[in-house]
Tab-separated table of C-alpha atoms and ligand atoms in Angstrom:
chain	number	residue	atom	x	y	z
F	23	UNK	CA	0.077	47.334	-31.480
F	24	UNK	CA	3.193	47.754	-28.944
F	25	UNK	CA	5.860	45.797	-30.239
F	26	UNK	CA	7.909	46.856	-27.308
F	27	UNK	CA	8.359	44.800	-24.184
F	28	UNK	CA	10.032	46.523	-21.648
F	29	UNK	CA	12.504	44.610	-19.723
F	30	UNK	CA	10.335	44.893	-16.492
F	31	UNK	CA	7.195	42.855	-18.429
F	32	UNK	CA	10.204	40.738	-20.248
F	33	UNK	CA	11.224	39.250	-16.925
F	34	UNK	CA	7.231	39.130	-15.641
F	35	UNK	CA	6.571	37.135	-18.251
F	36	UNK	CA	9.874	35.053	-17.734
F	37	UNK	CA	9.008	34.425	-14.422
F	38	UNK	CA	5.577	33.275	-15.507
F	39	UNK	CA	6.738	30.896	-17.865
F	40	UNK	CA	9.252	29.918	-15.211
F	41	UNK	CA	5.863	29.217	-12.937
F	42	UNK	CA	3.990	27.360	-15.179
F	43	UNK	CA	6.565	25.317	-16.307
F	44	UNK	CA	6.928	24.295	-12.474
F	45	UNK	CA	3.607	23.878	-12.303
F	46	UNK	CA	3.836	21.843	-15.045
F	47	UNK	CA	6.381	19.503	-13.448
F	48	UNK	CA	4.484	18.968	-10.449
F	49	UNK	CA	1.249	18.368	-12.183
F	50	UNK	CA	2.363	15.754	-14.560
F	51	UNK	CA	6.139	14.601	-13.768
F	52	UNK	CA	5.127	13.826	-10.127
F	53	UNK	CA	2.466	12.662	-8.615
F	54	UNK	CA	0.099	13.970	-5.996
F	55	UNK	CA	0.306	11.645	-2.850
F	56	UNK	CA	-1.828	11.923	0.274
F	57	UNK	CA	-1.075	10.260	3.469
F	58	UNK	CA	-3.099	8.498	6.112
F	59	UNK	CA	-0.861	7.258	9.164
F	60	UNK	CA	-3.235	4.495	10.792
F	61	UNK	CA	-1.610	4.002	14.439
F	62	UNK	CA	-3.729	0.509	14.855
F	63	UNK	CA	-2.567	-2.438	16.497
F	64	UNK	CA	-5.572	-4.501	17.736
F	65	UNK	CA	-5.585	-7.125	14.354
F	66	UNK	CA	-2.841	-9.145	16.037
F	67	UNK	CA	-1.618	-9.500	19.071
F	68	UNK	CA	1.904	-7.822	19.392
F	69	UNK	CA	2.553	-4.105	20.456
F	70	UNK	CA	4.302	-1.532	18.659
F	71	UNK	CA	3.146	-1.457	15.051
F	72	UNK	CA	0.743	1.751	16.114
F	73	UNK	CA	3.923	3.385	15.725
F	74	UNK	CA	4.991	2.279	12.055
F	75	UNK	CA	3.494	5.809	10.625
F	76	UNK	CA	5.506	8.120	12.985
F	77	UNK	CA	8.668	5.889	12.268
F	78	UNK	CA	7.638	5.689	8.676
F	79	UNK	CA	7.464	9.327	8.507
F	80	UNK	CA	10.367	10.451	10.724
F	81	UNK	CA	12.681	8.513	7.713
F	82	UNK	CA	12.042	11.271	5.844
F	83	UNK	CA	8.933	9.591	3.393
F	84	UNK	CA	7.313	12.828	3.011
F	85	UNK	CA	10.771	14.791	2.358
F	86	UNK	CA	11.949	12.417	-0.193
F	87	UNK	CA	8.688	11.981	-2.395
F	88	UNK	CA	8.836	15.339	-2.683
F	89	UNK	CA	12.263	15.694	-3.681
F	90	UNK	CA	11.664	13.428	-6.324
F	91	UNK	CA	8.652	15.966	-7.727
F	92	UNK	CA	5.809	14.688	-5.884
F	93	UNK	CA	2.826	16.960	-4.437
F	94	UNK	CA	2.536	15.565	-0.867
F	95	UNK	CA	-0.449	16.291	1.333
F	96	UNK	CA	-0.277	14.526	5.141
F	97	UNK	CA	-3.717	13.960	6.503
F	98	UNK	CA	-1.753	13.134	9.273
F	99	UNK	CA	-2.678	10.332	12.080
F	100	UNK	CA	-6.369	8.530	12.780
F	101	UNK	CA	-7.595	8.684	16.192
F	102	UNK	CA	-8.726	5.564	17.440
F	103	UNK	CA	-10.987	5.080	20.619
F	104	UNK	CA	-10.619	2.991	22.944
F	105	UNK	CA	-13.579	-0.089	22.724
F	106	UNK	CA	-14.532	-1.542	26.154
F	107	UNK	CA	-15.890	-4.984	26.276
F	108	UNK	CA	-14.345	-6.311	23.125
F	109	UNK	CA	-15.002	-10.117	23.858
F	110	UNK	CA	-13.695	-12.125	21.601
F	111	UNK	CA	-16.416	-13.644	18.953
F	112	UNK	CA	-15.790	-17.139	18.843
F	113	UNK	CA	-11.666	-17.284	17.807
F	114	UNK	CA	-11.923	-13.865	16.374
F	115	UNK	CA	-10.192	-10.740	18.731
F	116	UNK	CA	-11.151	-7.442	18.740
F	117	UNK	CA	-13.432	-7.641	16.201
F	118	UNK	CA	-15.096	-4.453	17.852
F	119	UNK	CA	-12.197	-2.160	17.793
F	120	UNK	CA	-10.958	-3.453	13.952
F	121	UNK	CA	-14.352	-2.700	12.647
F	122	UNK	CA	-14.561	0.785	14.112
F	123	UNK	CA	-10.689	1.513	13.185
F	124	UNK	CA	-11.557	0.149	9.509
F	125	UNK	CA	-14.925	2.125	9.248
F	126	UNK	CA	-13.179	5.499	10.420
F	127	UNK	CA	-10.502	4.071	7.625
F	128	UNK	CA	-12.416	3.711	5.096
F	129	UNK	CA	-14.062	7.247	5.333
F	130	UNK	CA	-10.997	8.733	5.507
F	131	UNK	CA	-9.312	7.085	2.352
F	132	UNK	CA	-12.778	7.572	0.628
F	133	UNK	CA	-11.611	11.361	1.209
F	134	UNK	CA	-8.174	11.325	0.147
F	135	UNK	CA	-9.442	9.995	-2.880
F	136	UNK	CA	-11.860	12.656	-3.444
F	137	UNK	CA	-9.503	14.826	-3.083
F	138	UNK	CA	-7.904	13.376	-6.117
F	139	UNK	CA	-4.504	12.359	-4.670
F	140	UNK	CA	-3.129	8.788	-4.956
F	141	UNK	CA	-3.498	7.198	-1.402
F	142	UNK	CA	-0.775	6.028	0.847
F	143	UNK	CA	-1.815	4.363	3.958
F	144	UNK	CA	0.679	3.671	6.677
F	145	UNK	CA	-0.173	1.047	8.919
F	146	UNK	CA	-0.177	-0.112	11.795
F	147	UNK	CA	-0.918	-3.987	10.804
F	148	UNK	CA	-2.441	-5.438	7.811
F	149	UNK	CA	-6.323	-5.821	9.344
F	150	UNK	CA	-6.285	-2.244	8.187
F	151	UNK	CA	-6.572	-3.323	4.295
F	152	UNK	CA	-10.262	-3.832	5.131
F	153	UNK	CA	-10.844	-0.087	5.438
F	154	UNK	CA	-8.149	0.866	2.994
F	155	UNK	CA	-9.812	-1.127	0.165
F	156	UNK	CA	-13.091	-0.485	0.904
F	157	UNK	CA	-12.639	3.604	1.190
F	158	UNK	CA	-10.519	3.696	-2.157
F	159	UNK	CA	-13.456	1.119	-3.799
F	160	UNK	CA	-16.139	3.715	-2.638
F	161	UNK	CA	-14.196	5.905	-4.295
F	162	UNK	CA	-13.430	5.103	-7.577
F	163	UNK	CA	-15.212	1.682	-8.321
F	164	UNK	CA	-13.938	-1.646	-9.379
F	165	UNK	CA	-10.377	-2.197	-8.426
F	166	UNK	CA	-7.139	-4.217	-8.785
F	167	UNK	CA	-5.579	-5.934	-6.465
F	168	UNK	CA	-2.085	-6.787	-5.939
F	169	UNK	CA	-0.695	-8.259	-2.558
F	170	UNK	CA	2.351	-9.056	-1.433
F	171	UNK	CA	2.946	-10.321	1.795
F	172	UNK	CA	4.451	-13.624	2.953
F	173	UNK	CA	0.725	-14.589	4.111
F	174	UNK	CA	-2.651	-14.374	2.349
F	175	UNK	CA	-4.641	-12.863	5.046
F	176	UNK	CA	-7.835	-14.496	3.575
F	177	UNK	CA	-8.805	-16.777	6.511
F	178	UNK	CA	-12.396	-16.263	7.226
F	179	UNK	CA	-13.499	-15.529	10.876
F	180	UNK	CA	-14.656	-19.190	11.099
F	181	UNK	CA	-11.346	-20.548	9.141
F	182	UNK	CA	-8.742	-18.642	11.040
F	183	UNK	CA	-6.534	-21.071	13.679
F	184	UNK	CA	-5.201	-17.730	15.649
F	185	UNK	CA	-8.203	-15.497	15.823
F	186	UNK	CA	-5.604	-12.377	14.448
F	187	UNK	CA	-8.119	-10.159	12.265
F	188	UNK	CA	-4.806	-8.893	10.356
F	189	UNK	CA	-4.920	-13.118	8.577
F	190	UNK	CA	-8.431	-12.556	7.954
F	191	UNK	CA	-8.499	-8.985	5.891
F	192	UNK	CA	-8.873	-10.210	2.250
F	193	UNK	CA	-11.789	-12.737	3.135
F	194	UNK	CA	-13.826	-9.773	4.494
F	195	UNK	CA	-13.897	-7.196	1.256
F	196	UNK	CA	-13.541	-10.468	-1.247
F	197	UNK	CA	-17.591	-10.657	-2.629
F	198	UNK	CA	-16.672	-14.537	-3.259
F	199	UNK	CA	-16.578	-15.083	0.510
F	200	UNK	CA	-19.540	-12.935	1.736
F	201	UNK	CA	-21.618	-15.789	2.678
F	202	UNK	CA	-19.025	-17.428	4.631
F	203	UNK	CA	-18.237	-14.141	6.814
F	204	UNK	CA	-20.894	-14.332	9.838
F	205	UNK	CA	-22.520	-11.106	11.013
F	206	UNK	CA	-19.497	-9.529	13.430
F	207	UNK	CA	-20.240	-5.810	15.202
F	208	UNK	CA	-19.175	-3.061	14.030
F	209	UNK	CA	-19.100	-4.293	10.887
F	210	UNK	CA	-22.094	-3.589	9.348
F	211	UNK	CA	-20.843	-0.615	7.255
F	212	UNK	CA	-18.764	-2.830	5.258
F	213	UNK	CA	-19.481	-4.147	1.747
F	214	UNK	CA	-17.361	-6.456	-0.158
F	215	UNK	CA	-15.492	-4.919	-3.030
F	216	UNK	CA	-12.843	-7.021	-4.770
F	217	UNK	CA	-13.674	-9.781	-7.090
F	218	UNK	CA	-11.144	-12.660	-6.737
F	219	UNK	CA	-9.999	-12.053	-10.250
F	220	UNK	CA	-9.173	-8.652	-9.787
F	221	UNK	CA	-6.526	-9.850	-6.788
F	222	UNK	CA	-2.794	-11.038	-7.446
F	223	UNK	CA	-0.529	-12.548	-4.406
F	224	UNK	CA	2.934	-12.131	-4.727
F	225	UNK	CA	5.747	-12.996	-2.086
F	226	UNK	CA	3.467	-16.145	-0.448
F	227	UNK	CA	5.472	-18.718	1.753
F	228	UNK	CA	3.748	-19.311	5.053
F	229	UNK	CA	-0.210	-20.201	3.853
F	230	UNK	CA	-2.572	-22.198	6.328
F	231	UNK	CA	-4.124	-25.200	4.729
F	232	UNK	CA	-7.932	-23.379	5.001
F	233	UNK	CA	-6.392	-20.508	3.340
F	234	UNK	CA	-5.048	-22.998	0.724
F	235	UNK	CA	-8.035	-24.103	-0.223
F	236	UNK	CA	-9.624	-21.043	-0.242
F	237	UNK	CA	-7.354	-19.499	-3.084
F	238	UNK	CA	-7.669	-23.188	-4.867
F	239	UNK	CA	-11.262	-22.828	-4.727
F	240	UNK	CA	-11.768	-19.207	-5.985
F	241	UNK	CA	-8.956	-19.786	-8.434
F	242	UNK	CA	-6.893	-16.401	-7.148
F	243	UNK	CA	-3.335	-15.774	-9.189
F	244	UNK	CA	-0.649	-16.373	-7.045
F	245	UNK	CA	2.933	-16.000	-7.609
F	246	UNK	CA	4.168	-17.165	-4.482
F	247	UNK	CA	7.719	-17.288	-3.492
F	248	UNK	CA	8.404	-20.717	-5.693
F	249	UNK	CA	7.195	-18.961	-8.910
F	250	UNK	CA	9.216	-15.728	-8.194
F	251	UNK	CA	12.177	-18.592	-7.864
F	252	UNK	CA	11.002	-20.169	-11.197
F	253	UNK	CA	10.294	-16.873	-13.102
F	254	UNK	CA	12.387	-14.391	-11.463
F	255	UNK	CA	10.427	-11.540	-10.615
F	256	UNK	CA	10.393	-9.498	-14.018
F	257	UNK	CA	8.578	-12.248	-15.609
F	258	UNK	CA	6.310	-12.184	-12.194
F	259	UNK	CA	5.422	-8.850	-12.999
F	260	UNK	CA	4.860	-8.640	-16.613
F	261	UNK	CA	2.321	-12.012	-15.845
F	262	UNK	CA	0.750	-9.708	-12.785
F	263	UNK	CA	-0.014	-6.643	-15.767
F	264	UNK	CA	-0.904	-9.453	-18.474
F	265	UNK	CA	-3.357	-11.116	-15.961
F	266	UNK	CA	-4.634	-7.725	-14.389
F	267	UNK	CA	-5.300	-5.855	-17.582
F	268	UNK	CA	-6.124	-8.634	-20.321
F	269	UNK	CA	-9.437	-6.796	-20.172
F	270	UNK	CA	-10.133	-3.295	-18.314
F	271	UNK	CA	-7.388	-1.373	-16.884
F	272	UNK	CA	-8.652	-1.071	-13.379
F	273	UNK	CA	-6.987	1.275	-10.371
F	274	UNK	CA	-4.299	-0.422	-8.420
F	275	UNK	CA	-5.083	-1.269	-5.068
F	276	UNK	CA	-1.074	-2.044	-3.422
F	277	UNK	CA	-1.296	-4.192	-0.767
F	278	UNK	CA	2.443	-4.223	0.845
F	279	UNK	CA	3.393	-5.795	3.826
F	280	UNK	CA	6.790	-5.335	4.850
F	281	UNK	CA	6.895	-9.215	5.699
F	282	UNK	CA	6.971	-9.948	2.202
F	283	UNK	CA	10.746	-8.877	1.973
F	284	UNK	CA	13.285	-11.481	3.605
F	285	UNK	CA	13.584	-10.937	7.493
F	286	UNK	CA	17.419	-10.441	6.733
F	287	UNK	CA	16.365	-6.669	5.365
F	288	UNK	CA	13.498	-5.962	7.370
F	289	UNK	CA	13.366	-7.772	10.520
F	290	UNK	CA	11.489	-5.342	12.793
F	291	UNK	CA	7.952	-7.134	11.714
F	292	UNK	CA	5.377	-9.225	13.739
F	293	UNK	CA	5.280	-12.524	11.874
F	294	UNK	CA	8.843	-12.500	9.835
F	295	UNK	CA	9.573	-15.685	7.758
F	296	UNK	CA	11.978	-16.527	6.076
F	297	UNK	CA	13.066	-17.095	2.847
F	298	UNK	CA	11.051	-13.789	1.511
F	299	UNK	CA	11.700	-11.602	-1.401
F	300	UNK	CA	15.097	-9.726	-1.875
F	301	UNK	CA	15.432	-5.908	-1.634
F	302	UNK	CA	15.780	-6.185	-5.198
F	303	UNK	CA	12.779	-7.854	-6.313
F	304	UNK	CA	10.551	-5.430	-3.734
F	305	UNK	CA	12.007	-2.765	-5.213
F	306	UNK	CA	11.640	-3.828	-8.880
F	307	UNK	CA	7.688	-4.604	-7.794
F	308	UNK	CA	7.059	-1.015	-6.936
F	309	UNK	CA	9.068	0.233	-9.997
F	310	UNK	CA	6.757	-1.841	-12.180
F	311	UNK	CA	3.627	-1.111	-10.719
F	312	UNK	CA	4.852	2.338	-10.396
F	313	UNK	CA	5.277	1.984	-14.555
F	314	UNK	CA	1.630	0.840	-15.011
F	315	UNK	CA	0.397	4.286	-14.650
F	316	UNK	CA	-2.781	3.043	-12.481
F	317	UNK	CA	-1.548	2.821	-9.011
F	318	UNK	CA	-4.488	4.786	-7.004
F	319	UNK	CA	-3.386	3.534	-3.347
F	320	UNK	CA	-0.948	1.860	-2.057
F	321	UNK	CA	-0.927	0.372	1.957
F	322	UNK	CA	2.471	0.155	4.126
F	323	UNK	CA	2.033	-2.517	7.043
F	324	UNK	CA	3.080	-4.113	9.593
F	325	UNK	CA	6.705	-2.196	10.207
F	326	UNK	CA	7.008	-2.734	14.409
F	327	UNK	CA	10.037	-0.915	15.644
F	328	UNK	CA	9.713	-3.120	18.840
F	329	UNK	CA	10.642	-6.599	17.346
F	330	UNK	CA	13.966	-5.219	15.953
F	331	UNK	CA	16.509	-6.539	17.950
F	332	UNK	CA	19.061	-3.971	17.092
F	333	UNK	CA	18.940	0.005	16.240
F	334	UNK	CA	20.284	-1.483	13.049
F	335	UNK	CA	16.989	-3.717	12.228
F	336	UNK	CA	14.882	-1.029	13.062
F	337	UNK	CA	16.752	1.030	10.536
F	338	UNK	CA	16.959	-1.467	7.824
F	339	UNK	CA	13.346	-2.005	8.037
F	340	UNK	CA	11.751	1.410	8.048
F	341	UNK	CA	14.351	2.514	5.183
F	342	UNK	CA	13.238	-0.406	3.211
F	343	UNK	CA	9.290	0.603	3.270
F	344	UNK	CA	10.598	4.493	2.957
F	345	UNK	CA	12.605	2.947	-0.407
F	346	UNK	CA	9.670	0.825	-1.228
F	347	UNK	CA	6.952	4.131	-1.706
F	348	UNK	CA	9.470	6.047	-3.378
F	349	UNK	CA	9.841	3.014	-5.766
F	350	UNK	CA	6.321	3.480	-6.173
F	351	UNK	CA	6.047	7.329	-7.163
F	352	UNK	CA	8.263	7.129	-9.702
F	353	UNK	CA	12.035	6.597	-8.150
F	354	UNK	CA	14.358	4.778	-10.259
F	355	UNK	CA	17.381	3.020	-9.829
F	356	UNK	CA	18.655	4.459	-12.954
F	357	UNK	CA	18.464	7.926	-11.451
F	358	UNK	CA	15.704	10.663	-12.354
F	359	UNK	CA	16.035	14.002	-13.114
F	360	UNK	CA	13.378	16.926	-13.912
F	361	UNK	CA	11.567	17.182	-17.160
F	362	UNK	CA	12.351	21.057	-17.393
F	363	UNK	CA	16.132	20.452	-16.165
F	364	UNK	CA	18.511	22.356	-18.436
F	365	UNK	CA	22.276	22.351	-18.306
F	366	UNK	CA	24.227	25.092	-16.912
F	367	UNK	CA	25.847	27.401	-19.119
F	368	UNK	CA	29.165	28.942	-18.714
H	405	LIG	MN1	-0.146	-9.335	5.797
């Protein structure tokens, strides 16, 4: 047996501990993240939210979740054709091109997921949930639900007083509603997927009457922005985990509309209303969600660099949502460092 290692093999075998180790880091210290920009518009009526994933992405997103030990993959941008003849269908507009942007969404979520990574969808506006929900539930099953957002998107086509798909998208995957969602085209692929007590609302302040009723009727948890007054938001959260997991842990479904947070830090959004959720108590959401070790995909909406005012709002905004993803792969406030960090040595 040689009991020799020559200092050549010695520093082989140093470097392949060094590897592993690394390998190591990224496997189980970060996370593996892929990303889906969605350029989509067409669920409400205001221009410039196509561009939140470019925007998104030019403040550095992919950069930074790496620097904090993440494996990121960028699936880059969906093509979406043009639909001629998209009529509206009684209130409802461009229910044509929303259901071919979701399908194509879907499928291409559905792959991410395959491919094993934790899903990140950057949006374009919230109608995009459909797809993003229904590709991760094809995916892995039976999901969790947490939204947050300073409206509860679950009009039904027939319910909905501006026609906007994006007010609509949890009323078309929720299997509650399915006989109150008429036949619409190009939406035929779609199944409903979320069971109303899998969902949690957080952030709520501007709800329609029909939508009121709807979440009195099914009974869906919501912490809307009077119980994150009453509670503060830890207590929000630890009640979202209690409620979520009293029984199976499910995969996290993220639902995060930039609108949630007050319109004093991100202003650069469609429907901004105020009195919304500090930077603070966004942040801490991620963090905890981020903590429950289930987050499988997470959606970034409705950031429109055309209804900032200023450069400044613009900036506030898309930092905010880049601050808000990191939250959820595992930044902390506290500061991180690497598992296998060692201190220098003089
Ligand atoms: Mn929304």
């Amino acid at each position: 047996v040689c009991v020799c290692v020559s200092m050549r093999s010695a520093r082989t075998l140093r470097q392949l501990a060094r590897s592993l180790h690394h390998h190591h880091r990224h496997h189980h210290q970060g996370r593996s993240v892929g990303i889906i920009g969605a350029p989509f518009c067409k669920g409400q009526p205001r221009g410039g939210v196509e561009r939140g994933p470019d925007v998104i992405r030019a403040a550095g997103l992919l950069h930074k979740l790496q620097e904090q030990g993440c494996a990121v993959k960028d699936y880059g941008n969906l093509v979406f054709e043009e639909v001629v003849d998209d009529e509206p269908i009684g209130r409802v507009k461009h229910v044509r091109a929303v259901g071919s942007a979701n399908q194509r969404l879907s499928e291409a979520v559905h792959a991410v997921k395959r491919d094993g990574h934790t899903s990140v969808m950057l949006g374009g506006d919230h109608s995009l949930a459909i797809g993003s929900i229904h590709g991760h539930s094809a995916a892995v099953g039976e999901l969790s639900v947490i939204w947050v957002d300073a409206h509860a998107d679950i009009n039904t086509p027939l319910t909905s007083p501006t026609g906007n798909i994006h007010g609509q998208s949890m009323s078309y995957v929720l299997r509650e509603l399915q006989s109150k969602i008429p036949v619409l085209p190009n939406f035929s692929w779609i199944r409903p997927c979320v069971s109303a007590k899998d969902l949690v609302y957080i952030g709520l302040r501007d709800v329609d009457p029909e939508e009121h009723y709807i979440l009195k009727l099914l009974g869906v948890k919501v912490f809307s922005m009077s119980e994150v007054d009453q509670l503060g938001i830890a207590r929000v959260m630890e009640e979202t985990c209690d409620y979520l997991f009293s029984k199976v842990k499910k995969p996290i479904h993220l639902s995060y509309d930039i609108d949630a947070i007050d319109p004093s830090v991100t202003p650069a959004t469609g429907t901004p209303v105020v009195g919304g959720l500090t930077y603070r108590e966004g942040v801490y959401i991620t963090e905890q969600v981020c903590q429950t070790g289930l987050l499988s995909a997470v959606d970034m909406v409705e950031v429109n660099p055309l209804r900032g005012q200023t450069e400044e709002e613009v900036q506030s905004t898309v930092s905010t949502a880049v601050d808000l993803l990191c939250g959820c792969f595992g930044r902390l406030r506290e500061g991180n460092h690497p598992s296998d960090y060692r201190l220098p040595e003089p």
